[in-house]
XYZ file of N, CA and C in Angstrom:
603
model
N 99.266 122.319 97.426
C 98.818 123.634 96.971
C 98.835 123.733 95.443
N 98.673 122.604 94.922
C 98.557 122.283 93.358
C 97.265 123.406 93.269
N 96.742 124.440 92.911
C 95.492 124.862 92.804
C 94.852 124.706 91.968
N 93.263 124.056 91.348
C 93.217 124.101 89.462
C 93.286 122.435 89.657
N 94.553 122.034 90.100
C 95.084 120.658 89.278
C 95.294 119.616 90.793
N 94.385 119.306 91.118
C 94.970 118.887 92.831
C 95.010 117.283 91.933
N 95.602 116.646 92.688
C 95.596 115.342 92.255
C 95.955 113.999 93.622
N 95.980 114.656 94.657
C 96.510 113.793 95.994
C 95.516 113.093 96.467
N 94.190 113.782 96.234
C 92.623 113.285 96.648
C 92.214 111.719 96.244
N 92.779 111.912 94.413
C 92.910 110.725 93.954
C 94.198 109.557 94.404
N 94.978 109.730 94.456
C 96.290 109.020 95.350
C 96.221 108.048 96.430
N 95.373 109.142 97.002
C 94.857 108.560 98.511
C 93.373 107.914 98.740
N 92.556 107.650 97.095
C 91.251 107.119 97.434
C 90.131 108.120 97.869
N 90.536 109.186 97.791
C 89.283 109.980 98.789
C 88.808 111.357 97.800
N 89.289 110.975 96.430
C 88.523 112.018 95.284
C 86.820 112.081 96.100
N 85.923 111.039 96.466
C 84.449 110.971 96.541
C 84.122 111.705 98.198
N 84.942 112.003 98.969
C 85.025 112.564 99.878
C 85.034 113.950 100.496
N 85.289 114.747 99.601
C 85.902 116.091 99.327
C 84.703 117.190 99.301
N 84.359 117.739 100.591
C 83.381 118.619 100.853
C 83.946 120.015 100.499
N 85.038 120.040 101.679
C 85.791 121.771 101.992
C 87.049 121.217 101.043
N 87.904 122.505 101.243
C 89.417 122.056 100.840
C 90.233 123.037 101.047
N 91.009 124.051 100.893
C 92.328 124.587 101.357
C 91.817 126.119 101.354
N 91.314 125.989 99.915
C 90.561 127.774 99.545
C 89.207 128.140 101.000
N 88.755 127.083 100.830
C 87.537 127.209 101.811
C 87.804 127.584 103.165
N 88.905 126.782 103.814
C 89.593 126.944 105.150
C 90.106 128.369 105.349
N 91.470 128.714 104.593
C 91.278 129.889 104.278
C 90.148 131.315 104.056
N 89.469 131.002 103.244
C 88.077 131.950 103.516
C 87.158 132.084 104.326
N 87.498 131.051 105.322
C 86.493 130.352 106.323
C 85.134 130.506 106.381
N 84.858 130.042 105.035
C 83.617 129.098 104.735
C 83.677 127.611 105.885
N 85.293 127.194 106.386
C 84.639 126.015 107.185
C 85.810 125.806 108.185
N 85.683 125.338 108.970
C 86.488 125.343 110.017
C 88.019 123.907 109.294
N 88.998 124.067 109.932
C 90.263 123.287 109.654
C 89.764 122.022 109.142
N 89.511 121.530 110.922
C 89.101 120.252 110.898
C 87.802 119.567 110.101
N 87.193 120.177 109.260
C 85.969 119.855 108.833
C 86.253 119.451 107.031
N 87.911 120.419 107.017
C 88.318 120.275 104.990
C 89.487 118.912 105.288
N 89.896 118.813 106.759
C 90.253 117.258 106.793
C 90.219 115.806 106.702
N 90.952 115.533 105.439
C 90.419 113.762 105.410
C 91.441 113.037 106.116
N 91.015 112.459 106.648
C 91.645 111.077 106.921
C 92.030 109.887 106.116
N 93.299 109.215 105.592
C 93.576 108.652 104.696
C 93.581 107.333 105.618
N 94.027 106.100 104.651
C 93.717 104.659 105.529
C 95.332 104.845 106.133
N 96.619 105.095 105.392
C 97.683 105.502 106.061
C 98.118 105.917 107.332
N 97.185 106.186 107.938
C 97.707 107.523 109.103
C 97.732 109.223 108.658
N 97.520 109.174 107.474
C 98.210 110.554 107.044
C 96.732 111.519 106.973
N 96.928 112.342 107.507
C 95.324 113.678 106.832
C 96.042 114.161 105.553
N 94.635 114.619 104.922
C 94.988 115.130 103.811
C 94.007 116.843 103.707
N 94.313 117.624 103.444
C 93.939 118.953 103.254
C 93.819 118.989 101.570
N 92.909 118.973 100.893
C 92.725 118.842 99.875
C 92.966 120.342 98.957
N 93.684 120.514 97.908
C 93.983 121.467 96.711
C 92.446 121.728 96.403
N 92.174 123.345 96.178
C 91.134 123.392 95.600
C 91.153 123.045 94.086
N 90.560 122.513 93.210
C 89.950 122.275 91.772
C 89.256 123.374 91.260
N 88.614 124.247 91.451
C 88.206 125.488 91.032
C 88.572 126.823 90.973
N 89.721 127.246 91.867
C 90.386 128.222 91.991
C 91.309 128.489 91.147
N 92.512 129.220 91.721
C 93.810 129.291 91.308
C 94.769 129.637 92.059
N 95.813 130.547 92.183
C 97.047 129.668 93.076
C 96.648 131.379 93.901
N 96.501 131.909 92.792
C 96.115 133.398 93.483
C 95.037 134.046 95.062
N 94.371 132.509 94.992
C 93.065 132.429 95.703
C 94.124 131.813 97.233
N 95.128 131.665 97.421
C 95.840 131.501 98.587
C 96.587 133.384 98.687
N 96.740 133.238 99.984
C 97.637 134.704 100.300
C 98.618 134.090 101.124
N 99.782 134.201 101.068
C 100.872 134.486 101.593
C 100.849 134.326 103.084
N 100.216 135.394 104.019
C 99.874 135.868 104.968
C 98.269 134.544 105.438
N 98.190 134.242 104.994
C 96.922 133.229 105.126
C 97.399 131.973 105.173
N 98.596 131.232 103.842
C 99.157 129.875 104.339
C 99.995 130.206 105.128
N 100.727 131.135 105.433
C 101.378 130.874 107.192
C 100.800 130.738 108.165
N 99.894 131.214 108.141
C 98.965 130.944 109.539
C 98.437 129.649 109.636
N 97.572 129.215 108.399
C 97.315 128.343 108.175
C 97.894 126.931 108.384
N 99.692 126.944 107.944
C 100.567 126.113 108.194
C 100.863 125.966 110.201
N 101.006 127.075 110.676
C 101.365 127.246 111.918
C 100.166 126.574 112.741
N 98.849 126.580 112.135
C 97.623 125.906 112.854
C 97.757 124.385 112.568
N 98.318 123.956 111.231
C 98.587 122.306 111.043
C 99.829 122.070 112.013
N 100.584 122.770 112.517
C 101.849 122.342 113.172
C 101.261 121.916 114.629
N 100.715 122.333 115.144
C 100.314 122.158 116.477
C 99.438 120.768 116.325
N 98.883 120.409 115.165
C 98.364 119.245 115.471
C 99.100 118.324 115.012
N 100.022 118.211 113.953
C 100.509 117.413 113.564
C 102.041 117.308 113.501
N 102.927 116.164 113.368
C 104.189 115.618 113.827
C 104.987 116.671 112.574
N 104.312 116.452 110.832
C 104.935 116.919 109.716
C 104.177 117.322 109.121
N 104.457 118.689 108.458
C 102.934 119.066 107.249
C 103.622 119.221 106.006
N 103.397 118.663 104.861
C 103.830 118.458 103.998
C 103.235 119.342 103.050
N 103.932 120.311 102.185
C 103.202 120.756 101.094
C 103.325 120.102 100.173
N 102.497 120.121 99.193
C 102.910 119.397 97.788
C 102.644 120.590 97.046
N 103.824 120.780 96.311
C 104.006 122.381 95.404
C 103.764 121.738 94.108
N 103.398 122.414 93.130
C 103.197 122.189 92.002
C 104.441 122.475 90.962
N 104.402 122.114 90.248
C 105.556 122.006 89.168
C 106.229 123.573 88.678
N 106.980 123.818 88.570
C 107.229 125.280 88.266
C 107.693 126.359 89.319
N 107.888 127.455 89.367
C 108.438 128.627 89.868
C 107.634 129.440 89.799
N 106.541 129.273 89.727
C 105.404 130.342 89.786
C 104.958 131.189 90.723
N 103.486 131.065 91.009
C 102.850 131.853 92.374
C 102.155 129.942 92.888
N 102.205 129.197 92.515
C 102.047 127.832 93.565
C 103.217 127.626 93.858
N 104.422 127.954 93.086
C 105.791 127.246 94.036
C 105.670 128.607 95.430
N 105.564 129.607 94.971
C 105.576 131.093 96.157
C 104.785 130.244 96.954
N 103.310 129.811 96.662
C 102.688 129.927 98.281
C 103.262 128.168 98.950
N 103.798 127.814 97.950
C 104.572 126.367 99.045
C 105.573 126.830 99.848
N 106.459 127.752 99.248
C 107.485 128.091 100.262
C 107.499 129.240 101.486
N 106.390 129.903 101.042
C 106.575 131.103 102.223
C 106.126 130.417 103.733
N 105.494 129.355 104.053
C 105.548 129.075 105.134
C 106.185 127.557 105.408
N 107.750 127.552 104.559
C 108.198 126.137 104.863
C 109.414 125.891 105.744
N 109.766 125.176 106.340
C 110.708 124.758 107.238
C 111.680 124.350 106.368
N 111.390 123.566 105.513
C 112.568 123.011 104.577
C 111.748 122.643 103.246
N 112.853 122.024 102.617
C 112.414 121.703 101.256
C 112.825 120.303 100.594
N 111.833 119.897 100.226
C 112.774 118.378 99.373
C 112.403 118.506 97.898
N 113.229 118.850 97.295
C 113.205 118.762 96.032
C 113.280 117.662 94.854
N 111.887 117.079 94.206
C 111.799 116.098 93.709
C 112.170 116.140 92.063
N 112.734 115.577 91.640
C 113.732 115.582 90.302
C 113.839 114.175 89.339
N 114.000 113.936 88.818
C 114.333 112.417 87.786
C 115.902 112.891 87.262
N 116.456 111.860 87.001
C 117.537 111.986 86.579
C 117.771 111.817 85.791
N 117.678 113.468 84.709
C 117.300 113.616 83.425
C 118.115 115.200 83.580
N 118.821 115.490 82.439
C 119.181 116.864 82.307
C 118.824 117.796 82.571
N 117.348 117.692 81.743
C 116.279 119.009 81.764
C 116.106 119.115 83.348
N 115.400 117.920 83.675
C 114.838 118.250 85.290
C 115.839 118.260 86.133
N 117.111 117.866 86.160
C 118.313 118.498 86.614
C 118.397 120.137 87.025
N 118.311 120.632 85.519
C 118.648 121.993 85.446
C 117.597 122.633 85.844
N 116.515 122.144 86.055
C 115.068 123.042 86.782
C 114.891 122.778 87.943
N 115.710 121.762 88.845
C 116.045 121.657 89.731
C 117.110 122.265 90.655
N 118.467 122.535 90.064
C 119.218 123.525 89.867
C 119.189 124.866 90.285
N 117.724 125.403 89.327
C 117.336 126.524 89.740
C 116.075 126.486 90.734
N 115.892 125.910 91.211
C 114.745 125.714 92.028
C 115.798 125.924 93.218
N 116.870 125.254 93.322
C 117.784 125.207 94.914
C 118.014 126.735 95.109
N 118.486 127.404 93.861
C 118.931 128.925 93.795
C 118.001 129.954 94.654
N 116.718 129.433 93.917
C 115.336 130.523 94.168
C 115.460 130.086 96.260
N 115.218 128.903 96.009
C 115.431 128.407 97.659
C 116.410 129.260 98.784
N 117.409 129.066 98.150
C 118.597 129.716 98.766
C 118.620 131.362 99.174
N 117.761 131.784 98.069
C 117.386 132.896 97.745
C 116.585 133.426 98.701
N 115.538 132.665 98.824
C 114.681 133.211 99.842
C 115.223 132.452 101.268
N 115.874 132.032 101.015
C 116.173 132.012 102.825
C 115.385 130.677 103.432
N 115.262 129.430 102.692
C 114.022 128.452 102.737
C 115.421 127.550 103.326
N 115.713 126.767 104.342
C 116.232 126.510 104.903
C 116.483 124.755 104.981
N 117.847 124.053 105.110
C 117.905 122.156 104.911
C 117.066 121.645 103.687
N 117.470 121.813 102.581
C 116.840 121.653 101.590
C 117.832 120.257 101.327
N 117.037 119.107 100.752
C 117.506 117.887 100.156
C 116.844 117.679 99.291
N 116.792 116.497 98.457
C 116.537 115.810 97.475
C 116.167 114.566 97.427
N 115.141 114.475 96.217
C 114.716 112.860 96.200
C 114.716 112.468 94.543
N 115.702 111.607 94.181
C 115.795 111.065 92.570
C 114.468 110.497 92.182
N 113.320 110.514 91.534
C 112.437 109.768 91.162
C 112.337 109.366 90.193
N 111.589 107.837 89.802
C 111.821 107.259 88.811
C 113.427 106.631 87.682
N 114.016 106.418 88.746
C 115.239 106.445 88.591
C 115.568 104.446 87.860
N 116.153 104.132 87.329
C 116.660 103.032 86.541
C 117.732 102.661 86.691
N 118.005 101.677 86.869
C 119.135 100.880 87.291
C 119.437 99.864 86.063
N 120.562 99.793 84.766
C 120.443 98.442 83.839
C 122.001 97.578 84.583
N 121.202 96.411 84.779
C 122.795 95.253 84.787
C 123.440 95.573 85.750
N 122.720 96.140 87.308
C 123.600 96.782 88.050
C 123.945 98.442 88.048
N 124.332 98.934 86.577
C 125.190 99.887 86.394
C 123.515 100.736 86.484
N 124.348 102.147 86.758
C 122.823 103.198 87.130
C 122.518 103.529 85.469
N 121.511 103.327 85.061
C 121.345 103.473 83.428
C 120.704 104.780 83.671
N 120.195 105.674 84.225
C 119.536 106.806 83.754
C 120.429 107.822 83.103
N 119.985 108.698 81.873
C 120.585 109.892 81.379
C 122.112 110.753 82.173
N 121.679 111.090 83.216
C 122.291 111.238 83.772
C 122.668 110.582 85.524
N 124.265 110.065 85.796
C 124.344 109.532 86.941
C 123.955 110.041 88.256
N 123.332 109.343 89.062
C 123.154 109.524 90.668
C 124.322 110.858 90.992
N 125.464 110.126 91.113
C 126.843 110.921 91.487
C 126.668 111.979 90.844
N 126.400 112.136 89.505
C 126.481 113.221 89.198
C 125.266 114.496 89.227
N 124.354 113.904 89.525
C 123.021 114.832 90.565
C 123.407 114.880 91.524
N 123.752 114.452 92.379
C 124.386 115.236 93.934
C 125.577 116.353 93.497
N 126.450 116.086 92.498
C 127.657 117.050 92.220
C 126.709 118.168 91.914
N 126.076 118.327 91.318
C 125.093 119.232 90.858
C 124.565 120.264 91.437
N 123.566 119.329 92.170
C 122.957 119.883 93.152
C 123.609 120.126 94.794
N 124.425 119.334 95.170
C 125.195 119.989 95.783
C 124.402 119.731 97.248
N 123.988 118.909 97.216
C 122.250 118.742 98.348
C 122.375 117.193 99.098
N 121.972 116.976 100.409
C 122.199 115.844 100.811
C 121.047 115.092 99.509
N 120.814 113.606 99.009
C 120.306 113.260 98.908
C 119.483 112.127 99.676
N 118.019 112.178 99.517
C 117.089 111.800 100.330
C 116.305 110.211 100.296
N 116.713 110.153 99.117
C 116.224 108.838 98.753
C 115.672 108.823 97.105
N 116.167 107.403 97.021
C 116.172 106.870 95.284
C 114.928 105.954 95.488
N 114.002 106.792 94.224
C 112.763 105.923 94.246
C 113.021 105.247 92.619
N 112.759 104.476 92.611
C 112.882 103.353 91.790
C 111.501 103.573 90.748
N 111.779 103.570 88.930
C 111.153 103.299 88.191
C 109.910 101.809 88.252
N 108.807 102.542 88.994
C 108.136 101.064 88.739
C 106.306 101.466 87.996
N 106.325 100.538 87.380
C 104.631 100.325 86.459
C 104.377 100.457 87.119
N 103.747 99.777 88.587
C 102.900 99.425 89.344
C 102.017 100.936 89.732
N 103.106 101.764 90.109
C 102.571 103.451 90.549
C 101.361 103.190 89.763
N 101.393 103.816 88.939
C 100.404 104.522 88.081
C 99.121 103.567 88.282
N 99.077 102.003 88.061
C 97.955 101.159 88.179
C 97.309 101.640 89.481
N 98.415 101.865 90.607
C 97.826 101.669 91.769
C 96.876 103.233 91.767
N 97.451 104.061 91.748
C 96.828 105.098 91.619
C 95.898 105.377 91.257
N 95.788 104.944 89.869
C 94.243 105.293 88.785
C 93.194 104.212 89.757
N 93.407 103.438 90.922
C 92.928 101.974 91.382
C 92.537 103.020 92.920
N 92.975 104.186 93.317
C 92.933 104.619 94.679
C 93.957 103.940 95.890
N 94.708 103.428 94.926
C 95.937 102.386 96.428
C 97.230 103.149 96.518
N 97.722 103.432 97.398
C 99.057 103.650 97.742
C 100.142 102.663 97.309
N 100.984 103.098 96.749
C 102.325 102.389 96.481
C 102.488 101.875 98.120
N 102.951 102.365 98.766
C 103.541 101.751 100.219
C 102.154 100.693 100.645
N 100.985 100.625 100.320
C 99.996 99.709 100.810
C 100.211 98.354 99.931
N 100.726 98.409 99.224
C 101.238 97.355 98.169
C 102.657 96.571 98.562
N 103.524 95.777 98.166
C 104.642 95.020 97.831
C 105.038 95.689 96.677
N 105.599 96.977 96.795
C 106.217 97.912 95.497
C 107.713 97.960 95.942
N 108.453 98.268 94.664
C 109.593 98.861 94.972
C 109.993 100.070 95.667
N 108.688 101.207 94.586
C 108.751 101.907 95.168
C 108.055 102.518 96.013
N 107.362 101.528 96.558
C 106.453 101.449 98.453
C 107.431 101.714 99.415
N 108.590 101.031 98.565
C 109.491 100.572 99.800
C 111.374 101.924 99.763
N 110.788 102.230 98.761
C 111.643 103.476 98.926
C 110.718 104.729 99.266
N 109.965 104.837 99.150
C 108.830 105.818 99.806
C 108.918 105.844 102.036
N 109.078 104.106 102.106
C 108.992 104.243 103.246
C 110.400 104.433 103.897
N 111.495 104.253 103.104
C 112.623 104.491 103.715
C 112.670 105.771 103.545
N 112.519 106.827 102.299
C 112.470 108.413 102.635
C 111.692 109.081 103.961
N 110.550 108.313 104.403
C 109.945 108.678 105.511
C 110.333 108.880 106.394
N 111.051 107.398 107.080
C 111.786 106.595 108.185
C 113.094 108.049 108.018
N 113.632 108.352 107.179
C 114.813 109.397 107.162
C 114.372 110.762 107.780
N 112.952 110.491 106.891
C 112.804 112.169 107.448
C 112.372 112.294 109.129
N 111.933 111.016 109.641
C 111.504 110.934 110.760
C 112.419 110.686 111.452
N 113.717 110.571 110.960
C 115.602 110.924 112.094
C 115.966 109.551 112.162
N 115.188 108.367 111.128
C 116.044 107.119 111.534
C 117.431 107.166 110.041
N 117.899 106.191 110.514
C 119.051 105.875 109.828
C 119.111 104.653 108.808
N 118.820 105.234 107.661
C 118.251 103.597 106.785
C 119.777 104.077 105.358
């Protein structure tokens, strides 16, 4: 629900694909299944509109909306956009839980921090965490701030440590998935999955 700024289209290879998308479904200019892509993954993708804004979702429209992806699918994932705005509002009013994505860095610590608060706040329910881009020197955890000490913090199960790697970004600007690759962090991507899907890694 990035609105304006979608960027998953590209991620997943399927920027050239993109007829309907989230605003459209909603306004029903087009039926669900018709703003659905299919990724090579397994995964559909419901595409962010690029022309709108976050305002162009209602409240009362992604719940429904969400409750119609539940029946077809195992997990529906929002991808919220950066901030506390009216795109973080319409990610959470119809969410089951929350995973809160962070680097382990002060700043994004503390905006993370308050992101659990606002959560808590509204009543948004099993909220965890995922360290990204995280660094390891000589063994010892080299980022700004320690692992241990982002869980003290946050206070949150943590979900999985994705690992600082180049490769992301190549693969991306390229249309490939990290996990379709021999990545590091392919391979912490797929163990956050495997977790969220109740295995034990």
């Amino acid at each position: 629900v990035d609105i304006g700024l979608r960027s998953q289209d590209v991620f997943f290879g399927l920027e050239n694909q993109i007829v309907y998308d989230i605003v459209d479904v909603l306004e029903e200019v087009c039926e669900l299944k018709q703003a659905l892509l299919r990724a090579p993954c397994g995964v559909s993708l419901l595409p962010a509109s690029q022309l709108s804004d976050a305002s162009a979702l209602s409240f009362a429209g992604m719940d429904a909306l969400v409750g119609q992806l539940r029946r077809q699918f195992d997990f529906v994932l929002i991808d919220a956009p950066a901030g506390i705005g009216r795109g973080y509002q319409n990610a959470v009013c119809a969410a089951d839980a929350a995973i809160l994505v962070t680097v382990p860095e002060t700043v994004s610590l503390r905006d993370a921090e308050r992101v659990k608060g606002l959560l808590e706040r509204e009543g948004v329910p099993n909220p965890s965490f995922v360290l990204n881009r995280a660094t390891w020197r000589n063994g010892q955890k080299g980022a700004p701030v320690s692992f241990a000490r982002c869980e003290e913090v946050l206070e949150l199960p943590l979900l999985g440590v994705v690992p600082e790697d180049p490769r992301v970004g190549a693969l991306a600007a390229a249309g490939k998935l990290a996990i379709s690759e021999e990545t590091r962090a392919g391979a912490a991507f797929l163990r956050i999955a495997r977790r969220l899907a109740g295995e034990s890694r």
